[in-house]
């Protein structure tokens, strides 16, 4: 993605069954691509 000029990419996820069935929680995170995660 960096070669296309994208340097910050967010990964996102949601939980729930949709707003008709109840509350939904969503989250997104951007991690440093140069940092190793063990």
mmCIF file of C-alpha atoms in Angstrom:
data_model
loop_
_atom_site.group_PDB
_atom_site.id
_atom_site.type_symbol
_atom_site.label_atom_id
_atom_site.label_comp_id
_atom_site.label_asym_id
_atom_site.label_seq_id
_atom_site.Cartn_x
_atom_site.Cartn_y
_atom_site.Cartn_z
ATOM 1 C CA UNK A 1 0.000 0.000 0.000
ATOM 2 C CA UNK A 2 2.929 2.321 0.614
ATOM 3 C CA UNK A 3 3.939 2.228 -3.024
ATOM 4 C CA UNK A 4 0.525 3.705 -3.884
ATOM 5 C CA UNK A 5 1.036 6.532 -1.383
ATOM 6 C CA UNK A 6 -0.958 5.144 1.553
ATOM 7 C CA UNK A 7 1.076 5.478 4.736
ATOM 8 C CA UNK A 8 -1.649 5.282 7.357
ATOM 9 C CA UNK A 9 -4.089 2.424 6.943
ATOM 10 C CA UNK A 10 -6.695 1.673 9.600
ATOM 11 C CA UNK A 11 -7.909 -1.801 10.374
ATOM 12 C CA UNK A 12 -11.444 -1.828 11.716
ATOM 13 C CA UNK A 13 -13.923 -4.305 13.119
ATOM 14 C CA UNK A 14 -17.437 -4.235 14.483
ATOM 15 C CA UNK A 15 -19.453 -6.413 16.802
ATOM 16 C CA UNK A 16 -23.183 -6.676 17.119
ATOM 17 C CA UNK A 17 -26.052 -7.674 14.887
ATOM 18 C CA UNK A 18 -26.915 -4.283 13.513
ATOM 19 C CA UNK A 19 -28.677 -1.292 14.961
ATOM 20 C CA UNK A 20 -32.110 -2.904 14.535
ATOM 21 C CA UNK A 21 -31.169 -5.744 16.894
ATOM 22 C CA UNK A 22 -29.351 -3.676 19.523
ATOM 23 C CA UNK A 23 -26.196 -1.664 20.133
ATOM 24 C CA UNK A 24 -23.170 -1.972 17.867
ATOM 25 C CA UNK A 25 -19.565 -1.313 18.879
ATOM 26 C CA UNK A 26 -16.934 -0.418 16.277
ATOM 27 C CA UNK A 27 -13.198 0.176 16.665
ATOM 28 C CA UNK A 28 -10.281 1.107 14.426
ATOM 29 C CA UNK A 29 -6.523 1.134 14.988
ATOM 30 C CA UNK A 30 -3.475 2.380 13.117
ATOM 31 C CA UNK A 31 -0.226 0.624 14.066
ATOM 32 C CA UNK A 32 3.335 1.705 13.330
ATOM 33 C CA UNK A 33 4.436 -0.530 10.408
ATOM 34 C CA UNK A 34 8.086 -0.202 11.457
ATOM 35 C CA UNK A 35 7.486 -1.583 14.950
ATOM 36 C CA UNK A 36 7.619 -5.358 15.532
ATOM 37 C CA UNK A 37 4.749 -6.866 17.534
ATOM 38 C CA UNK A 38 5.634 -10.067 19.370
#
